[in-house]
Amino acid sequence: MGRGESGSWVTIGTFARLCRLSAKALRRYDELGLLPPALVDPVNGYRYYAEEQVETARLVAWLRRIGMPLNRIKEVVALGDPGAAAAAIRDYWAQVEAETAARRDLAAFLADHLSAREAEGPVGLVRPEGLEGLEGPVRSVGAQMQAGVPGPLGTLGIRYATRSVRGAVRERNQDAAYAGARLLAVADGFGARGAGASAAAIDALKPVALGAAGAAGLLNVLEDAAERAARAVRDAVAGNGADGEPDGSGTTLTEMVWDGAQLGLVHIGDSRAHLLRDGGLFRITHDHSVVQSMIDDGSLTEAEASSHPQRALLLRALVGGGGGGAAVSTPDVRLQEVRPGDRYLLCSDGLSAVVGGAETARVLAGADGPGTAVRELVALAVAAGGPDDVSCVVADVVSL
């Protein structure tokens, strides 16, 4: 055993017992640069560790037990500051809980869906004729339209409208909004290439939305849509930073795919989807943001979140790589049961940050149609100062 400048060196076997990591794991962490030994004997290759490395090694062991990936552990360890490391761990666990909740909802749906099929037999949906493409403008006002598909609840349709305007302090509109016969979507771009990222994400969704048919088919469509959107954003912002590296640009994405009987939801970031049903307004998405994670763990109230300095910092988004503060991650995917009379709102945070829930509910409940609703909501945001880009999609589920 040798002695370093600040304490004793111990063998890899002794160190493994002290930190409760196996020698195999320690060799692997050395190869990854996560936990290198203090000394490697140049003759026999034996690894020796300093006693002051035990605390770091135990932290690595604990983080592995909660399932944190090694690359994320490396980032936490590199922070050095205990407070910053604690914040990073809280952010990671908030992400895990959000993803677990989404998987729990999906598992419950699948179990209910399969039980219903066993009891009633498969339900067939008639695919509509003549839908060769998807309609609806990006970054403009969308006309009210409808599409009907015979389904288990009778022939249901959606009427929809969209509107997007540039924020008062923005040089250009980085939002993208789309409403069509199969697809409703809002994306809020950020970074130098944010406008390209948001447009690319929505453009990638249009072809896959045509494949929605039945619950199982719709789930496949949603997974395909999420993957295509992520690839499209990476391609859109790749190599646009300094030295040809990704510059951290990206986008949020909240989209709903209509199959004539239900809506499938794909969501990542802090754009939102709301449901107005029986006079009540419900938010059906969960923000992937720092302030939302603090609200979830009780360290911040909803009122405090609106003025928090990190309210725009995302934990999850579709990004091209590099910085930007958001982790590359896959969107949440779920299915939404619909009823005639439902009214859905998809919006960027340019609306939700300046227009309160009560006012949003009042407009949605009182508007005579989706077109009126989007115009009034955007007007409210502009009247409130509207510093950020504002995008809205409103869709009504109707019996035809």
Coordinates of C-alpha atoms in Angstrom, one line a residue, residues 138-139 174-177 183 185 187-189 193-208 225-238 250-253 318:
V138 CA -48.4 26.6 -40.6
R139 CA -47.9 30.0 -38.8
Q174 CA -40.3 30.4 -33.9
D175 CA -43.6 28.6 -33.1
A176 CA -45.3 26.4 -35.6
A177 CA -49.0 25.4 -35.5
L183 CA -53.4 16.0 -37.1
A185 CA -50.0 20.2 -33.5
A187 CA -44.4 23.3 -31.6
D188 CA -42.4 26.0 -29.8
G189 CA -38.8 26.3 -31.2
R193 CA -32.5 27.4 -35.4
G194 CA -35.7 27.2 -33.4
A195 CA -38.0 28.2 -36.3
G196 CA -36.6 25.4 -38.5
A197 CA -36.8 22.9 -35.7
S198 CA -40.5 23.5 -34.9
A199 CA -41.5 23.5 -38.6
A200 CA -39.5 20.3 -39.2
A201 CA -41.1 18.5 -36.3
I202 CA -44.6 19.2 -37.6
D203 CA -43.8 18.5 -41.2
A204 CA -42.5 15.1 -40.2
L205 CA -45.8 14.3 -38.6
K206 CA -48.1 14.9 -41.5
P207 CA -47.5 11.6 -43.5
V208 CA -47.6 9.3 -40.4
A225 CA -44.5 10.1 -35.2
A226 CA -42.4 10.7 -32.2
E227 CA -39.4 9.0 -33.8
R228 CA -39.8 10.8 -37.1
A229 CA -40.2 14.2 -35.3
A230 CA -37.0 13.6 -33.3
R231 CA -35.0 12.7 -36.4
A232 CA -36.4 15.6 -38.3
V233 CA -35.4 18.1 -35.6
R234 CA -31.9 16.6 -35.4
D235 CA -31.5 16.9 -39.2
A236 CA -32.9 20.5 -39.2
V237 CA -30.4 21.9 -36.7
A238 CA -27.4 19.6 -37.2
G250 CA -34.7 22.5 -30.7
T251 CA -38.4 22.5 -30.1
T252 CA -41.2 21.5 -27.8
L253 CA -44.0 19.4 -29.4
L318 CA -36.5 17.6 -29.2

